């Protein structure tokens, strides 16, 4: 009989299990200082002390599935920007946002109003490169209202984002213009192993997280856009670096030789 040995093994296993449970609980304890992330990947030190003010108002349609995703960047983006409205849903429609409703009403009352004050971001052949917006702004510098842009972004997987845009077009097309950042659908998307700003594999070249995309847009739209972009990108880069610590190096797969029959 190995009663003493079995007793020791049982006690050791119980102690190890208790330690693991305690370690897991400590690791998943949520920071209460502002970032709302697990304490071992807290980002409070990189967040702006106060949300950054912008003349551009940002509206993000946040897919319901992304609310449960640990790599979602929108919760952090809303802590970086003062003028950032988050709408959880699968499409934009009248009644979701007082800001967007007001733009819709103005467009219905005056169909000749320029539509480029409100911009929705999504790549496509018909999308206007965002860099061209400044050229149009220069012709209406005296109209302060027209210089305060509204930027609409869609947060979800590539498939979800396409569905969200299509579902929102009956509403958005009344008052907004589609814009895009540089992209190349013929080039494969990057992964976290290729960039210090990518959390999930992107579908094609030029695709990026919602947080990075909004930062790039604000660089163009805001007078101090370079500074705003830099602050947001710093938060994203730190988030990606934490995630990269949990990844294992990828080894190339060996080609299997076909068995000769």
CSV table of C-alpha atoms in Angstrom, one decimal:
chain,number,residue,atom,x,y,z
A,1,UNK,CA,0.0,0.0,0.0
A,2,UNK,CA,1.3,3.5,-0.9
A,3,UNK,CA,-1.0,5.4,1.4
A,4,UNK,CA,1.5,8.1,2.4
A,5,UNK,CA,2.7,8.6,-1.2
A,6,UNK,CA,-0.9,8.8,-2.5
A,7,UNK,CA,-1.8,11.2,0.2
A,8,UNK,CA,1.2,13.4,-0.7
A,9,UNK,CA,0.3,13.3,-4.4
A,10,UNK,CA,-3.3,14.2,-3.6
A,11,UNK,CA,-2.2,17.2,-1.5
A,12,UNK,CA,0.3,18.3,-4.2
A,13,UNK,CA,-2.4,18.1,-6.8
A,14,UNK,CA,-4.8,20.1,-4.7
A,15,UNK,CA,-2.2,22.8,-4.0
A,16,UNK,CA,-1.3,23.1,-7.6
A,17,UNK,CA,-4.9,23.3,-8.6
A,18,UNK,CA,-5.5,26.1,-6.1
A,19,UNK,CA,-2.4,27.9,-7.2
A,20,UNK,CA,-3.5,27.7,-10.9
A,21,UNK,CA,-7.0,28.9,-10.0
A,22,UNK,CA,-5.6,31.8,-8.0
A,23,UNK,CA,-3.2,32.7,-10.7
A,24,UNK,CA,-5.9,32.6,-13.3
A,25,UNK,CA,-8.2,34.8,-11.2
A,26,UNK,CA,-5.5,37.3,-10.7
A,27,UNK,CA,-4.6,37.3,-14.4
A,28,UNK,CA,-8.3,37.9,-15.4
A,29,UNK,CA,-8.9,40.6,-12.7
A,30,UNK,CA,-10.2,43.6,-14.6
A,31,UNK,CA,-8.6,47.0,-14.3
A,32,UNK,CA,-10.9,49.5,-12.7
A,33,UNK,CA,-8.8,52.6,-13.5
A,34,UNK,CA,-10.1,53.3,-16.9
A,35,UNK,CA,-9.1,50.7,-19.6
A,36,UNK,CA,-11.4,47.9,-18.4
A,37,UNK,CA,-8.9,45.3,-19.5
A,38,UNK,CA,-7.4,42.4,-17.5
A,39,UNK,CA,-4.8,43.8,-15.1
A,40,UNK,CA,-1.9,41.9,-16.7
A,41,UNK,CA,-2.5,43.7,-20.0
A,42,UNK,CA,-3.6,47.1,-18.6
A,43,UNK,CA,-3.4,49.9,-21.1
A,44,UNK,CA,-4.2,52.9,-18.7
A,45,UNK,CA,-0.6,54.2,-19.0
A,46,UNK,CA,-1.0,54.6,-22.8
A,47,UNK,CA,-4.5,56.1,-22.8
A,48,UNK,CA,-4.7,59.9,-23.0
A,49,UNK,CA,-5.3,61.5,-19.6
A,50,UNK,CA,-8.5,62.9,-21.1
A,51,UNK,CA,-10.3,61.9,-24.3
A,52,UNK,CA,-8.9,63.8,-27.2
A,53,UNK,CA,-11.1,66.6,-28.6
A,54,UNK,CA,-11.8,66.6,-32.3
A,55,UNK,CA,-13.9,68.7,-34.7
A,56,UNK,CA,-14.7,65.4,-36.5
A,57,UNK,CA,-17.5,63.4,-34.9
A,58,UNK,CA,-16.9,59.7,-35.1
A,59,UNK,CA,-19.8,57.3,-35.3
A,60,UNK,CA,-19.0,53.5,-35.2
A,61,UNK,CA,-21.5,50.7,-35.9
A,62,UNK,CA,-20.2,48.0,-33.6
A,63,UNK,CA,-21.3,44.4,-34.6
A,64,UNK,CA,-22.8,42.5,-31.6
A,65,UNK,CA,-20.3,39.7,-32.0
A,66,UNK,CA,-17.4,42.2,-31.5
A,67,UNK,CA,-18.7,43.1,-28.0
A,68,UNK,CA,-17.6,39.6,-26.9
A,69,UNK,CA,-14.3,39.6,-28.8
A,70,UNK,CA,-11.2,40.1,-26.6
A,71,UNK,CA,-9.3,41.8,-29.4
A,72,UNK,CA,-12.0,44.4,-30.2
A,73,UNK,CA,-10.4,47.9,-30.5
A,74,UNK,CA,-13.5,50.0,-30.4
A,75,UNK,CA,-13.9,50.1,-26.6
A,76,UNK,CA,-10.4,51.6,-26.4
A,77,UNK,CA,-11.0,54.0,-29.2
A,78,UNK,CA,-14.0,55.4,-27.4
A,79,UNK,CA,-11.7,56.1,-24.4
A,80,UNK,CA,-9.3,57.9,-26.7
A,81,UNK,CA,-11.7,60.3,-28.4
A,82,UNK,CA,-14.2,62.7,-26.9
A,83,UNK,CA,-16.5,62.8,-29.9
A,84,UNK,CA,-17.0,59.1,-30.5
A,85,UNK,CA,-20.4,57.5,-30.6
A,86,UNK,CA,-20.8,53.7,-30.5
A,87,UNK,CA,-23.9,52.1,-31.9
A,88,UNK,CA,-24.2,48.3,-31.4
A,89,UNK,CA,-26.1,46.7,-34.2
A,90,UNK,CA,-26.0,45.2,-37.7
A,91,UNK,CA,-27.2,48.3,-39.6
A,92,UNK,CA,-27.7,52.0,-39.3
A,93,UNK,CA,-31.2,53.3,-39.5
A,94,UNK,CA,-33.2,56.4,-38.5
A,95,UNK,CA,-33.6,56.6,-34.8
A,96,UNK,CA,-30.1,55.1,-33.9
A,97,UNK,CA,-28.3,58.4,-33.6
A,98,UNK,CA,-29.5,62.0,-33.1
A,99,UNK,CA,-26.5,63.2,-35.0
A,100,UNK,CA,-27.1,61.0,-38.1
A,101,UNK,CA,-30.9,61.6,-37.9
A,102,UNK,CA,-30.2,65.4,-38.1
A,103,UNK,CA,-28.1,64.9,-41.2
A,104,UNK,CA,-30.8,62.7,-42.8
A,105,UNK,CA,-33.4,65.3,-42.1
A,106,UNK,CA,-31.3,68.1,-43.5
A,107,UNK,CA,-30.7,66.1,-46.7
A,108,UNK,CA,-34.4,65.4,-47.1
A,109,UNK,CA,-35.3,69.1,-46.6
A,110,UNK,CA,-32.5,70.2,-49.0
A,111,UNK,CA,-31.4,67.5,-51.5
A,112,UNK,CA,-28.9,69.9,-53.0
A,113,UNK,CA,-26.7,70.0,-49.9
A,114,UNK,CA,-23.2,68.7,-50.4
A,115,UNK,CA,-23.0,65.1,-49.1
A,116,UNK,CA,-19.3,65.1,-48.2
A,117,UNK,CA,-19.7,66.5,-44.7
A,118,UNK,CA,-20.7,63.0,-43.6
A,119,UNK,CA,-18.3,60.3,-44.7
A,120,UNK,CA,-18.6,56.6,-44.3
A,121,UNK,CA,-15.4,54.6,-44.5
A,122,UNK,CA,-15.3,51.4,-46.5
A,123,UNK,CA,-13.1,50.3,-49.4
A,124,UNK,CA,-14.6,50.0,-52.9
A,125,UNK,CA,-14.1,51.0,-56.5
A,126,UNK,CA,-16.6,53.8,-56.1
A,127,UNK,CA,-15.2,55.2,-52.9
A,128,UNK,CA,-13.4,58.6,-52.9
A,129,UNK,CA,-9.8,58.5,-51.6
A,130,UNK,CA,-9.9,60.3,-48.3
A,131,UNK,CA,-6.9,62.4,-49.2
A,132,UNK,CA,-9.1,64.2,-51.8
A,133,UNK,CA,-11.4,65.5,-49.1
A,134,UNK,CA,-9.1,68.3,-48.2
A,135,UNK,CA,-9.2,69.6,-51.8
A,136,UNK,CA,-13.0,69.9,-51.5
A,137,UNK,CA,-12.8,71.5,-48.1
A,138,UNK,CA,-10.6,74.3,-49.5
A,139,UNK,CA,-13.5,75.6,-51.6
A,140,UNK,CA,-15.8,76.0,-48.6
A,141,UNK,CA,-13.4,77.3,-45.9
A,142,UNK,CA,-15.8,80.0,-44.9
A,143,UNK,CA,-18.5,77.5,-44.0
A,144,UNK,CA,-17.6,76.2,-40.5
A,145,UNK,CA,-20.4,73.7,-40.4
A,146,UNK,CA,-19.2,72.0,-43.5
A,147,UNK,CA,-15.7,71.7,-42.1
A,148,UNK,CA,-16.9,69.7,-39.1
A,149,UNK,CA,-17.0,66.2,-40.6
A,150,UNK,CA,-18.9,63.2,-39.4
A,151,UNK,CA,-17.0,60.0,-39.9
A,152,UNK,CA,-18.9,56.7,-39.9
A,153,UNK,CA,-17.0,53.4,-39.5
A,154,UNK,CA,-18.1,49.8,-39.4
A,155,UNK,CA,-16.6,47.5,-36.8
A,156,UNK,CA,-16.8,43.7,-37.5
A,157,UNK,CA,-15.2,40.9,-39.5
A,158,UNK,CA,-14.8,41.6,-43.2
A,159,UNK,CA,-17.9,39.6,-44.0
A,160,UNK,CA,-19.9,41.3,-41.2
A,161,UNK,CA,-18.7,44.7,-42.3
A,162,UNK,CA,-19.8,44.2,-45.9
A,163,UNK,CA,-23.3,43.1,-44.6
A,164,UNK,CA,-23.5,46.1,-42.3
A,165,UNK,CA,-22.7,48.6,-45.1
A,166,UNK,CA,-25.2,47.1,-47.5
A,167,UNK,CA,-27.9,47.0,-44.9
A,168,UNK,CA,-27.1,50.7,-43.9
A,169,UNK,CA,-27.0,52.1,-47.4
A,170,UNK,CA,-30.8,53.0,-47.7
A,171,UNK,CA,-30.2,55.4,-44.8
A,172,UNK,CA,-26.6,56.4,-45.3
A,173,UNK,CA,-26.8,57.1,-49.0
A,174,UNK,CA,-29.2,60.0,-48.4
A,175,UNK,CA,-26.6,62.2,-46.7
A,176,UNK,CA,-23.1,60.7,-46.8
A,177,UNK,CA,-20.3,60.0,-49.2
A,178,UNK,CA,-18.2,56.8,-49.3
A,179,UNK,CA,-14.5,57.2,-48.7
A,180,UNK,CA,-11.6,54.9,-48.4
A,181,UNK,CA,-7.9,54.7,-47.4
A,182,UNK,CA,-5.4,53.1,-49.7
A,183,UNK,CA,-6.1,49.5,-50.3
A,184,UNK,CA,-5.2,46.7,-52.8
A,185,UNK,CA,-7.7,43.8,-53.0
A,186,UNK,CA,-5.1,41.9,-55.1
A,187,UNK,CA,-2.6,41.6,-52.3
A,188,UNK,CA,-3.0,39.2,-49.4
A,189,UNK,CA,-3.7,40.7,-46.0
A,190,UNK,CA,-1.1,40.9,-43.2
A,191,UNK,CA,-1.0,39.2,-39.8
A,192,UNK,CA,0.3,40.0,-36.4
A,193,UNK,CA,3.6,38.5,-37.5
A,194,UNK,CA,3.9,41.1,-40.2
A,195,UNK,CA,3.1,44.3,-38.3
A,196,UNK,CA,3.1,45.7,-34.8
A,197,UNK,CA,-0.4,47.2,-35.5
A,198,UNK,CA,-2.3,44.1,-36.6
A,199,UNK,CA,-4.3,42.0,-34.2
A,200,UNK,CA,-6.1,39.7,-36.6
A,201,UNK,CA,-5.3,38.5,-40.1
A,202,UNK,CA,-6.6,41.0,-42.6
A,203,UNK,CA,-8.4,39.9,-45.8
A,204,UNK,CA,-6.3,42.0,-48.3
A,205,UNK,CA,-3.7,44.8,-48.5
A,206,UNK,CA,-4.7,48.0,-46.8
A,207,UNK,CA,-7.2,46.5,-44.4
A,208,UNK,CA,-6.7,47.4,-40.8
A,209,UNK,CA,-8.4,47.5,-37.4
A,210,UNK,CA,-11.2,50.0,-36.8
A,211,UNK,CA,-8.9,51.8,-34.3
A,212,UNK,CA,-6.1,52.3,-36.8
A,213,UNK,CA,-8.5,53.2,-39.6
A,214,UNK,CA,-10.1,56.0,-37.6
A,215,UNK,CA,-6.7,57.2,-36.5
A,216,UNK,CA,-5.5,57.4,-40.2
A,217,UNK,CA,-8.7,59.3,-41.1
A,218,UNK,CA,-8.3,61.8,-38.3
A,219,UNK,CA,-4.8,62.5,-39.5
A,220,UNK,CA,-6.4,63.8,-42.7
A,221,UNK,CA,-9.5,65.5,-41.4
A,222,UNK,CA,-8.1,67.3,-38.3
A,223,UNK,CA,-5.8,70.3,-38.2
A,224,UNK,CA,-3.7,68.5,-35.5
A,225,UNK,CA,-4.3,65.2,-37.1
A,226,UNK,CA,-0.7,63.9,-36.9
A,227,UNK,CA,-0.7,64.3,-33.1
A,228,UNK,CA,-4.1,62.7,-32.7
A,229,UNK,CA,-3.1,59.8,-34.9
A,230,UNK,CA,0.1,59.3,-32.9
A,231,UNK,CA,-1.7,59.1,-29.6
A,232,UNK,CA,-4.2,56.5,-30.8
A,233,UNK,CA,-1.6,54.4,-32.6
A,234,UNK,CA,0.5,54.3,-29.5
A,235,UNK,CA,-2.4,52.7,-27.6
A,236,UNK,CA,-3.0,50.2,-30.4
A,237,UNK,CA,0.7,49.3,-30.7
A,238,UNK,CA,0.9,48.5,-27.0
A,239,UNK,CA,-2.2,46.4,-27.2
A,240,UNK,CA,-0.7,44.4,-30.1
A,241,UNK,CA,2.6,43.9,-28.2
A,242,UNK,CA,0.7,42.4,-25.3
A,243,UNK,CA,-1.1,40.0,-27.6
A,244,UNK,CA,2.1,39.1,-29.4
A,245,UNK,CA,3.6,37.9,-26.1
A,246,UNK,CA,1.0,35.0,-26.0
A,247,UNK,CA,1.8,33.8,-29.5
A,248,UNK,CA,4.0,30.9,-30.4
A,249,UNK,CA,6.4,31.3,-33.3
A,250,UNK,CA,4.9,29.8,-36.5
A,251,UNK,CA,7.0,27.1,-38.2
A,252,UNK,CA,6.5,26.5,-41.9
A,253,UNK,CA,4.5,23.4,-42.6
A,254,UNK,CA,6.3,20.4,-44.1
A,255,UNK,CA,4.9,19.2,-47.4
A,256,UNK,CA,3.6,15.7,-47.2
A,257,UNK,CA,4.8,13.2,-49.7
A,258,UNK,CA,2.1,11.4,-51.5
A,259,UNK,CA,2.2,7.7,-50.7
A,260,UNK,CA,2.9,5.5,-53.8
A,261,UNK,CA,0.0,3.1,-54.4
